[in-house]
Coordinates of C-alpha atoms in Angstrom, one line a residue:
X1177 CA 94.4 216.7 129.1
X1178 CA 91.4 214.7 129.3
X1179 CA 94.0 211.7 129.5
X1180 CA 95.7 212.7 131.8
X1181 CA 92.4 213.9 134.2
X1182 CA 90.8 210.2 134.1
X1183 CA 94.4 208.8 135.5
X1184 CA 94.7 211.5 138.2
X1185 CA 91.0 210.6 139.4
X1186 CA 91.5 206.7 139.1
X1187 CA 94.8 207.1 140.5
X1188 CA 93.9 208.7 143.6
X1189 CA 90.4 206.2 143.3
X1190 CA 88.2 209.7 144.1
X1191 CA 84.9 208.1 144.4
X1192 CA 86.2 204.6 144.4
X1193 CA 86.2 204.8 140.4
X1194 CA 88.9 202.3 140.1
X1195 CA 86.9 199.4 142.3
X1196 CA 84.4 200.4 139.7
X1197 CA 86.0 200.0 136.3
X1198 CA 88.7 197.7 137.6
X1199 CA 87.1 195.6 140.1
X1200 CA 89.3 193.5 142.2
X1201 CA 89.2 190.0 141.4
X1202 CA 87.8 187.7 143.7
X1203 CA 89.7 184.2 144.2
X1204 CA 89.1 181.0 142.5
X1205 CA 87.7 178.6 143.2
X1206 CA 88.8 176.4 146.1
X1207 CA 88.3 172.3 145.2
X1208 CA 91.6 171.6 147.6
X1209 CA 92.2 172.5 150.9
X1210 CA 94.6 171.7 154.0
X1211 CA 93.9 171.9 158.0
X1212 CA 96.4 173.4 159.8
X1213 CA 97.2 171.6 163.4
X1214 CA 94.6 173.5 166.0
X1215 CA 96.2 175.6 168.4
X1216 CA 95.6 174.4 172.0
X1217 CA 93.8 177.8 174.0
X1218 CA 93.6 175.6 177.5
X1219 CA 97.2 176.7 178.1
X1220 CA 97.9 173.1 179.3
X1221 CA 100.0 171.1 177.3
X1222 CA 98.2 167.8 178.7
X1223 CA 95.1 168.3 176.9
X1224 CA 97.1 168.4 173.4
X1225 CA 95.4 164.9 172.6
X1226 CA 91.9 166.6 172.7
X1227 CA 93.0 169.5 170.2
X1228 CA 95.1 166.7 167.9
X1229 CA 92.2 164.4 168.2
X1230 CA 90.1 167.4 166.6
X1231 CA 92.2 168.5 164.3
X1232 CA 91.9 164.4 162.8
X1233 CA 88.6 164.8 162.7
X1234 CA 88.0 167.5 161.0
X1235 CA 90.1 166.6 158.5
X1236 CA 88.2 163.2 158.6
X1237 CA 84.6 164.8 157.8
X1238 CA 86.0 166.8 155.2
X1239 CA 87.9 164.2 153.7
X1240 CA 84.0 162.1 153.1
X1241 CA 83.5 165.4 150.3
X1242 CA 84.5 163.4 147.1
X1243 CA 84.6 166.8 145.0
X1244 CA 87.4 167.9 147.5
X1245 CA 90.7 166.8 147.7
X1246 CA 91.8 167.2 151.4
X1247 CA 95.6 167.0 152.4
X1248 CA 96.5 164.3 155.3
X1249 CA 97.1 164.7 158.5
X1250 CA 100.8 163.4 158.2
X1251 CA 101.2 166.2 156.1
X1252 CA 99.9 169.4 157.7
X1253 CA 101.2 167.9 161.2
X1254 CA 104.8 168.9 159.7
X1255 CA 103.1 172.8 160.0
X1256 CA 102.7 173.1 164.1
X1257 CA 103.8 176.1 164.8
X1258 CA 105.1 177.0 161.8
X1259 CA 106.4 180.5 160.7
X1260 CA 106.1 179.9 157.0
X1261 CA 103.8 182.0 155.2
X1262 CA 100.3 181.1 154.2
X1263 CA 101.2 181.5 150.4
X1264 CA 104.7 179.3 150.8
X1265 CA 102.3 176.6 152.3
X1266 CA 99.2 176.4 150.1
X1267 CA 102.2 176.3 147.7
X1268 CA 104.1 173.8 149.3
X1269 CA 101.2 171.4 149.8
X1270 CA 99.6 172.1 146.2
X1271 CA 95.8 173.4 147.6
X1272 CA 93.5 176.6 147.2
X1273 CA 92.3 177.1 150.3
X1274 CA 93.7 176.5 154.4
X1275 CA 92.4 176.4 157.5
X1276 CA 93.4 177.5 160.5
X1277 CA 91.5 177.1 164.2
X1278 CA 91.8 177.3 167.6
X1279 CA 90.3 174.7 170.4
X1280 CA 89.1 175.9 173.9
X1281 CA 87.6 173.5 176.5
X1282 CA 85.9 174.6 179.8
X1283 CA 84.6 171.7 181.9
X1284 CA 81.9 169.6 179.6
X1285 CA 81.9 172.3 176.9
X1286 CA 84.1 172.7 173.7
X1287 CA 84.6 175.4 171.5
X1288 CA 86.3 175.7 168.1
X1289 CA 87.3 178.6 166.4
X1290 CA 88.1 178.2 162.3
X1291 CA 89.1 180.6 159.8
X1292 CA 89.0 180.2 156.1
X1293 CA 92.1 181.4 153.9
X1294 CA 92.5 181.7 149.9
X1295 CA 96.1 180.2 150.3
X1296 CA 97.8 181.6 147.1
X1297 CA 96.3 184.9 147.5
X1298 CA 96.6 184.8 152.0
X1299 CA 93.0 186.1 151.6
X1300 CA 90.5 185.7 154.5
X1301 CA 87.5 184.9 153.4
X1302 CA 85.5 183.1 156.2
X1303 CA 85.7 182.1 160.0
X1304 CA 83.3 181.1 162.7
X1305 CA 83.1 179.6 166.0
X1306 CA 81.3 176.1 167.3
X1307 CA 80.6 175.6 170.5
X1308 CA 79.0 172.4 172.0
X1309 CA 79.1 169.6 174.7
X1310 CA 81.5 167.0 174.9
X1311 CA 78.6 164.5 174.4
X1312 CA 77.4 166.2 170.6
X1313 CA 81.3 166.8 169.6
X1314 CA 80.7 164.1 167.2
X1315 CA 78.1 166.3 165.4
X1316 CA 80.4 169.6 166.1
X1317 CA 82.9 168.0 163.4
X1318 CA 80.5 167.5 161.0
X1319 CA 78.7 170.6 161.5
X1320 CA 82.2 172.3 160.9
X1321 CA 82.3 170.2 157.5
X1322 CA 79.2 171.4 156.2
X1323 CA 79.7 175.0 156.9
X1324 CA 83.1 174.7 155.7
X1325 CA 81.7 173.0 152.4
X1326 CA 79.1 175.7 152.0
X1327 CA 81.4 178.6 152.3
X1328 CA 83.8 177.1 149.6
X1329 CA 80.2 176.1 147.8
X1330 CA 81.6 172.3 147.1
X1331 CA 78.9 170.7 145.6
X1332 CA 77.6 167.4 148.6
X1333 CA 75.9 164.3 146.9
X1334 CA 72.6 163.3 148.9
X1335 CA 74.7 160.5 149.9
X1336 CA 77.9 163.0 151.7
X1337 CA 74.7 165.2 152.8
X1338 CA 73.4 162.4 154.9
X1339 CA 77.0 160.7 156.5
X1340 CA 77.4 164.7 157.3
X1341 CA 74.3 165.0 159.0
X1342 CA 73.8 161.5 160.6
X1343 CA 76.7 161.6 163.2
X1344 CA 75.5 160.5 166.9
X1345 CA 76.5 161.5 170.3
X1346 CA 79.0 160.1 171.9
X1347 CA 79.6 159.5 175.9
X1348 CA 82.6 162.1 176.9
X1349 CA 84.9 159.7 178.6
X1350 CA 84.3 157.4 175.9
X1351 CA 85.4 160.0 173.5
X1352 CA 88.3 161.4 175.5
X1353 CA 90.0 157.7 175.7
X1354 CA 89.3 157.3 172.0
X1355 CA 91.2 160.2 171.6
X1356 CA 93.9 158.9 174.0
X1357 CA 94.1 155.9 171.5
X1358 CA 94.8 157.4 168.5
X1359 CA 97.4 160.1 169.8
X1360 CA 99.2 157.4 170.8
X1361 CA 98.3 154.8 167.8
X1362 CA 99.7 158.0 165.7
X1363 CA 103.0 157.3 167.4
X1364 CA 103.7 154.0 165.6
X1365 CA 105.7 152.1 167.7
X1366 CA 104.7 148.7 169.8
X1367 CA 105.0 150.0 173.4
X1368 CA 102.8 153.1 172.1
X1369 CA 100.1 150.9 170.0
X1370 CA 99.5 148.9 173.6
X1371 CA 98.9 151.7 175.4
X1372 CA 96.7 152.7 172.2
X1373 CA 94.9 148.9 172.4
X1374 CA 94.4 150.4 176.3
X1375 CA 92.6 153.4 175.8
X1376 CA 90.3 151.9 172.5
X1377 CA 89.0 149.2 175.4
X1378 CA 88.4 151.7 177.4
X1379 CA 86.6 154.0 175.0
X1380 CA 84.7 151.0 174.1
X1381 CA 83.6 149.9 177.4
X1382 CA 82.4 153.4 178.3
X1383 CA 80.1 153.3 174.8
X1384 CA 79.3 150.0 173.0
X1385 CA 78.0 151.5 170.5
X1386 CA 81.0 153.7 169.2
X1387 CA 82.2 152.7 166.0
X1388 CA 85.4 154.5 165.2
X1389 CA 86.3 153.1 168.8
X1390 CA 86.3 149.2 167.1
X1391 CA 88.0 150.2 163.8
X1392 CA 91.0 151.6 166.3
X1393 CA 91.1 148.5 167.9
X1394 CA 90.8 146.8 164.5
X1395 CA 94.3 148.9 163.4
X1396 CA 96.0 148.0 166.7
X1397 CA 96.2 144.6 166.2
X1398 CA 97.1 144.9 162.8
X1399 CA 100.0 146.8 163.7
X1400 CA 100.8 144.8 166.6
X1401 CA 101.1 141.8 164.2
X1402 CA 103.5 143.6 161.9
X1403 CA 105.8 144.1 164.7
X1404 CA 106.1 140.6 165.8
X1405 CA 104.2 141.4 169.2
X1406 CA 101.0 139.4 168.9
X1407 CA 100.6 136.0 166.9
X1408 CA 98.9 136.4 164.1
X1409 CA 96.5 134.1 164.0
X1410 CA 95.5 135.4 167.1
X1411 CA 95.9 139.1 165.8
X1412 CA 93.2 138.6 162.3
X1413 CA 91.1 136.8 165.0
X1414 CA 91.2 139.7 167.3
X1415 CA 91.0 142.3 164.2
X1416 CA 88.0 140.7 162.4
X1417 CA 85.8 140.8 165.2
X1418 CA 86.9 144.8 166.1
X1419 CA 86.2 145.6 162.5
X1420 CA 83.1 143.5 162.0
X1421 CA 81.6 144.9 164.8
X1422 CA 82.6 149.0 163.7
X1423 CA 80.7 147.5 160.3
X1424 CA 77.9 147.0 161.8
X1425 CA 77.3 149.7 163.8
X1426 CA 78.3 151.8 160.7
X1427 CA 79.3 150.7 157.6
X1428 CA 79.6 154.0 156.3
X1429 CA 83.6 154.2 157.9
X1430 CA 86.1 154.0 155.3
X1431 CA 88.5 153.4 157.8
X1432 CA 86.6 150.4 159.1
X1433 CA 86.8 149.4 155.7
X1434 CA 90.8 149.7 155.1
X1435 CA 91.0 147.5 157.9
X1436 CA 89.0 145.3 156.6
X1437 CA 90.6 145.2 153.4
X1438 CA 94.0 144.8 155.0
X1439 CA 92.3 141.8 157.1
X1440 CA 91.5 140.0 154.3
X1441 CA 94.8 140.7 152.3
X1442 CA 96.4 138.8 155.8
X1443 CA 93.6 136.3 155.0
X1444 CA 95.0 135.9 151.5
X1445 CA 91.7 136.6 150.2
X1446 CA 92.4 138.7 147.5
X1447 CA 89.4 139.5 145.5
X1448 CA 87.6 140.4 149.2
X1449 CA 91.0 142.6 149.9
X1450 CA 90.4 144.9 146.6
X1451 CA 86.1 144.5 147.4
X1452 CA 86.9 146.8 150.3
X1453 CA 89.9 149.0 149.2
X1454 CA 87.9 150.2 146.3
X1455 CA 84.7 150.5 148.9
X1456 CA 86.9 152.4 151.3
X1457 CA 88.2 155.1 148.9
X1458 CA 84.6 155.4 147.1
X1459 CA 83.6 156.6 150.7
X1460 CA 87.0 158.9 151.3
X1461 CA 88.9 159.7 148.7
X1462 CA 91.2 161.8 150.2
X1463 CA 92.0 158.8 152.5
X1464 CA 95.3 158.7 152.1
X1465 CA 96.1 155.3 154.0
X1466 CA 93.7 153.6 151.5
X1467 CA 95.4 155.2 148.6
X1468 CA 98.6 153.7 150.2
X1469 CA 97.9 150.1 151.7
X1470 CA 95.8 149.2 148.2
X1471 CA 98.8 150.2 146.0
X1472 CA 100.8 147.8 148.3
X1473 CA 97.9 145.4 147.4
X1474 CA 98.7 145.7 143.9
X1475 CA 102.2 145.6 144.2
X1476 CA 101.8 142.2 146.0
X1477 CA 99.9 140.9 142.9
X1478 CA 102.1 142.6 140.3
X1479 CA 99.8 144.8 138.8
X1480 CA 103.0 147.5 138.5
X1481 CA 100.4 150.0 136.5
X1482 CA 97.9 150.1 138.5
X1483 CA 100.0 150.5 141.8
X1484 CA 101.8 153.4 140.6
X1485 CA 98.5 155.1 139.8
X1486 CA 97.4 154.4 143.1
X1487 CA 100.7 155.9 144.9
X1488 CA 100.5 158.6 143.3
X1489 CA 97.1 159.4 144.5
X1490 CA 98.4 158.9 148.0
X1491 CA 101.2 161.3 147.5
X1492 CA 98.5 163.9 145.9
X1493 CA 96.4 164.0 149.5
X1494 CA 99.5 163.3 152.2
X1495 CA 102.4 165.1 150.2
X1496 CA 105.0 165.5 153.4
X1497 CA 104.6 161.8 154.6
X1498 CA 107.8 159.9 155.1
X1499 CA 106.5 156.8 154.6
X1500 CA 104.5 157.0 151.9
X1501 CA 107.3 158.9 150.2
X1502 CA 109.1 155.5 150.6
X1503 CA 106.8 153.7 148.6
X1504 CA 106.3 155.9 145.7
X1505 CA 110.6 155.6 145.3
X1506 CA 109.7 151.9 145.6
X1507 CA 106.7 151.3 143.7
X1508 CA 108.0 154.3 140.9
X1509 CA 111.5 153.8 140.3
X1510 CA 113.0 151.2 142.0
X1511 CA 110.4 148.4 140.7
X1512 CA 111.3 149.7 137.6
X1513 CA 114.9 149.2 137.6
X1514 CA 115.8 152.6 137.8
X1515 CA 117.8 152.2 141.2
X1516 CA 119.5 156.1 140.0
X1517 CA 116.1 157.4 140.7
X1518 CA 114.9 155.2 143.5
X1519 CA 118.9 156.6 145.2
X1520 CA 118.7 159.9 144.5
X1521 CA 114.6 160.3 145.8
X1522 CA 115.7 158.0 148.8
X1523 CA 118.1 160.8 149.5
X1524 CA 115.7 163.5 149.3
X1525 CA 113.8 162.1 151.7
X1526 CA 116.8 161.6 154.1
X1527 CA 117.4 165.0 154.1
X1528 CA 113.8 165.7 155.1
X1529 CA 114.7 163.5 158.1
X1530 CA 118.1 161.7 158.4
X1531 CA 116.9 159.7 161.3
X1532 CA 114.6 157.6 159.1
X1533 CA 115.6 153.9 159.3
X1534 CA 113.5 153.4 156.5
X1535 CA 114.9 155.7 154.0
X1536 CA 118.5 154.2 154.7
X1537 CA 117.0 149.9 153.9
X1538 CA 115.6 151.3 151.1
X1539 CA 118.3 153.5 150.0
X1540 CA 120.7 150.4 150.6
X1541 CA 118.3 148.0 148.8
X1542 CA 118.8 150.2 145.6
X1543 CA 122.5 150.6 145.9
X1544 CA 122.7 146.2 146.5
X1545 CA 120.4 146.1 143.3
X1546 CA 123.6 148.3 141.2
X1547 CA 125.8 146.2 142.9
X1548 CA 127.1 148.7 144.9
X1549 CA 127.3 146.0 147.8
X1550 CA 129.7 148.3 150.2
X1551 CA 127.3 151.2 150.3
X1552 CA 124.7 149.0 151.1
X1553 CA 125.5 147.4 153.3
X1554 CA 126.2 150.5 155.1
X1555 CA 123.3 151.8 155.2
X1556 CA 121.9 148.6 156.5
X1557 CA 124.0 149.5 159.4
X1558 CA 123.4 153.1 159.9
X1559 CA 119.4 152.1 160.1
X1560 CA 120.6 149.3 162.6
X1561 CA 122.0 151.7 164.6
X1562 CA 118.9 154.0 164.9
X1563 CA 116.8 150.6 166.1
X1564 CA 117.6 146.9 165.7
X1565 CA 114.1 145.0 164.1
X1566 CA 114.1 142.2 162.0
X1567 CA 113.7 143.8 158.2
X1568 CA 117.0 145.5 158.9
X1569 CA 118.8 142.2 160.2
X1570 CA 117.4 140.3 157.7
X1571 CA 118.9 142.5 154.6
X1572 CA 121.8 143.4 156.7
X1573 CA 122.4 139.3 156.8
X1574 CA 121.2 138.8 153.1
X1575 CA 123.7 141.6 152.1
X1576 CA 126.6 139.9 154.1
X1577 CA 125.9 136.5 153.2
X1578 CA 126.1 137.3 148.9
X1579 CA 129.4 139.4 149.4
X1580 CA 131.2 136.3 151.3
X1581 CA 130.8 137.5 154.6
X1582 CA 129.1 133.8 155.6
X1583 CA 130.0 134.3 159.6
X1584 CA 128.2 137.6 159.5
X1585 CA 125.4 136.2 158.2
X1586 CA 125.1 133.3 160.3
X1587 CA 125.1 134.9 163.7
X1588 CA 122.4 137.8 162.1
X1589 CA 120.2 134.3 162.0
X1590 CA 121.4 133.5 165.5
X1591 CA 119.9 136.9 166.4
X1592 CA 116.7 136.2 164.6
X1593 CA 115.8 132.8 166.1
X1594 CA 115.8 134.4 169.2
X1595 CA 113.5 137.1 168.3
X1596 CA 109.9 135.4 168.3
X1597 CA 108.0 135.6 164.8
X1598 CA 110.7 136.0 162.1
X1599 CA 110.6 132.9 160.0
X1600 CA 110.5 134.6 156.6
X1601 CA 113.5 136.7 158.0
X1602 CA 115.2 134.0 158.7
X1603 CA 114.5 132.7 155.3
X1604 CA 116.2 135.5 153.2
X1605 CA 119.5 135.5 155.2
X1606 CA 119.4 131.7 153.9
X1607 CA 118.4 132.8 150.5
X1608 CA 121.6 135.1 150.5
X1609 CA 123.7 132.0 151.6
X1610 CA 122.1 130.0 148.8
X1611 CA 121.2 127.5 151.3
X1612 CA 117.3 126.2 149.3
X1613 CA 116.6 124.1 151.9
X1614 CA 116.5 125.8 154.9
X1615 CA 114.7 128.8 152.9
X1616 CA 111.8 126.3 152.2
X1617 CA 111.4 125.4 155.7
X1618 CA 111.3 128.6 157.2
X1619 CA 109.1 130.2 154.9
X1620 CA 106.5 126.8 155.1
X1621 CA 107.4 127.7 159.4
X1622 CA 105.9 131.2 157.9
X1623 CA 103.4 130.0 155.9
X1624 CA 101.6 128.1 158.9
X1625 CA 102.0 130.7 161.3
X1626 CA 100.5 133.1 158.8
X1627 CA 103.2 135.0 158.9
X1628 CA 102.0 138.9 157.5
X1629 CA 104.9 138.8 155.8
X1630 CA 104.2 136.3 153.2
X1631 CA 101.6 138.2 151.3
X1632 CA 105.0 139.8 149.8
X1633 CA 106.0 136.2 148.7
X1634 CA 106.0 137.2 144.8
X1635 CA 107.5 140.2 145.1
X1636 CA 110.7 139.5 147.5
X1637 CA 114.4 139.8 145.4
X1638 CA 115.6 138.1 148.4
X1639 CA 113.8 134.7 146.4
X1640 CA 113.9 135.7 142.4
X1641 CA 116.2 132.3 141.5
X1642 CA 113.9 130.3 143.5
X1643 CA 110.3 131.4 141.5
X1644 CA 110.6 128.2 139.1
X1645 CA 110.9 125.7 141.9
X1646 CA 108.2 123.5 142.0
X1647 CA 108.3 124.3 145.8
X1648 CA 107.8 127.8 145.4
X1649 CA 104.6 127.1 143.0
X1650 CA 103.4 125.1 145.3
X1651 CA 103.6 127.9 148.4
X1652 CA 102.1 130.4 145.9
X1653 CA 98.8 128.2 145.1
X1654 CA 98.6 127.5 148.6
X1655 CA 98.6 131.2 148.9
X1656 CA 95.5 131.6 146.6
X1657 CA 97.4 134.2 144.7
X1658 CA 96.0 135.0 141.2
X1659 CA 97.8 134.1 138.4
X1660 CA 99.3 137.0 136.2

């Protein structure tokens, strides 16, 4: 009876007994944590740049916490205006706690709303709102940080204390066109990356003395260069004085740093290339482009190990990107010769997003490597068809040229001299035709013009029976690359 009394009263909690003798456990605690995109309050969808520019941010300042691991923006951008549960998503991107937040803007002033959420558990544990002027937003992101990092009571070295505390004002237009820059930086493509190269100018003309507005201008010109669109002699030139000059102001930017790494990579100084990868994740390590462009670095110089590690990293903190999902098939499997893998991860990522001309060269790459030249080749085609470039005409033309399809091949590097900047294209259709010669002099037409792509020089398939030419040495010392 007695029995039977104690489980009618806890049952029916009379006196809240069974908070008392079975207290509810609280949640764990939370050392990862993903931002959510910010919804836009200003009911205009115009001033979306403000509230994505924000929602970077954030992520940036927490991101400079080394004791937590913060999920990339690529990632939790594929959760606008999602319907998914909070659980299904902490899940999904492998963290303990999310945040969502709201942005409002009224004339000069800015307000953000955040809330704090034990993800496994959909908990709410925390939320607050900021309010400030457009000149102190600066300090608004890092005041966010810090309270964010005090609710989740992460432990901040004196060192995160004082970057979290130290941010500056900044004029508003100068701000608002930095913001400009990056929404369209984000957008990747040449046409979007000028109008990005526009808008950092203009940030920087409105405040000399803003930082993050150099290191943007820094990353356009890199990018531009990659495309073909600016020389790039005249890009590194351009870049090293945008990211020496964000350096000075503060050297405390890991981006700033990143692009300074990947400067001196271009430069084919190798040692000062790691120097400032390893400096630039010290000072973020949730920045996942680091992660990324240094286990390219390593990749370049062979050191298989030591890339994958680093890949992996990058996956950890940007889980849902595309393009870093790439790169771990590459750098995991497909270096590794196990081209079933690098296929059947490729395809997983096509079904994220079928339209991802990167996914299908890859994907093709591996099939080429089995031998499995007809498949290859059409995929080559079907990421021709979503946007013609010269990587995809020059393994289209590679491809076409080793299965006997010589006339193919040939007017693929008719299409390529007319496109300015693609000597080492050129050179791997010729490598496919088995023509030495003409491989040599483009790639020496490369090797003047500092062609970016040559950094991948002793990693390219395209030129595996060339290595033991004495030519080829001779490109490679030229190259300053270390020896294995």
């Amino acid at each position: 009876l007695a029995v039977v009394a104690v489980a009618l009263l806890l049952g029916l909690n009379v006196g809240g007994l069974r908070e008392r003798f079975f207290p509810a456990r609280g949640p764990g605690p939370i050392d990862s944590i993903a931002v959510l995109p910010l919804k836009n309050l200003m009911g205009d969808p115009e001033q979306d740049y403000i509230v994505e520019g924000m929602h970077e941010a954030l992520i940036t300042e927490l991101s400079k916490i080394s004791a937590l691991k913060v999920i990339s923006r690529t990632s939790t951008l594929r959760y606008k205006d999602t319907d998914k549960p909070l659980p299904q998503v902490a899940r999904e991107l492998n963290v303990d706690g999310v945040i969502e937040g709201s942005v409002l803007r009224e004339g000069d002033q800015v307000r953000i709303t955040v809330q704090l959420i034990h993800g496994p558990s959909d908990r709410h544990l925390w939320a607050q709102n900021f309010d400030r002027e457009l000149r102190g937003v600066l300090a608004l992101h890092s005041e966010v940080a810090r309270a964010i990092a005090n609710e989740i009571k992460v432990t901040l070295t004196p060192g995160e204390q004082a970057r979290l505390a130290s941010a500056k004002s900044v004029d508003p237009e100068a701000h608002e066109a930095y913001l400009k820059g990056r929404y369209y930086w984000n957008k990747r493509n040449p046409q979007d990356v000028k109008k990005a190269l526009e808008y950092f100018q203009q940030a920087i003309e409105k405040d000399p003395h803003y930082a993050t507005a150099y290191s943007g201008l820094a990353d356009c010109y890199n990018l531009l260069a990659s495309y073909g669109a600016i020389a790039p002699k005249e890009a590194l030139a351009k870049q090293k004085a945008a990211v020496t000059k964000a350096l000075e102001i503060d050297d405390t930017l890991a981006e700033a740093h990143t692009s300074l790494a990947n400067l001196k990579w271009d430069e084919w100084d190798w040692g000062g290339a790691e120097t400032e990868f390893r400096r630039a994740i010290q000072l973020n390590p949730s920045y996942a482009t680091a992660h990324q462009w240094y286990a390219l670095y390593l990749l370049a110089l062979r050191r298989l190990d030591e890339a994958r590690e680093e890949i992996q990293r990058a996956r950890q903190v940007d889980p849902l990107s595309l393009m870093i999902g790439i790169h771990v098939g590459n750098i995991m499997f497909h270096q590794a010769g196990q081209y079933d893998k690098a296929i059947e991860h490729y395809r997983k990522i096509l079904e994220m997003d079928p339209a991802f001309s990167h996914a299908h060269i890859f994907l093709g790459w591996s099939y080429f490597q089995k031998g499995l030249h007809e498949q290859a080749i059409a995929e080559f085609q079907q990421a021709l068809a979503l946007g013609r470039n010269r990587d995809i005409l020059a393994r289209l033309g590679y491809a076409c040229a080793v299965v006997g399809k010589r006339g193919k091949a040939e007017q693929i590097i008719d299409e390529l001299k007319r496109i300015e900047r693609s000597e080492w294209w050129i050179a791997i259709v010729y490598a496919g035709l088995g023509d030495e010669g003409q491989v040599f002099a483009w790639l020496e037409k490369g090797y003047a013009e500092r062609s970016p792509a040559m950094t991948w020089l002793p990693t390219e398939p395209a030129f595996n029976p060339l290595r033991d030419d004495p030519r080829f040495q001779d490109l490679l010392r030229r190259m300053n690359f270390p020896e294995n």
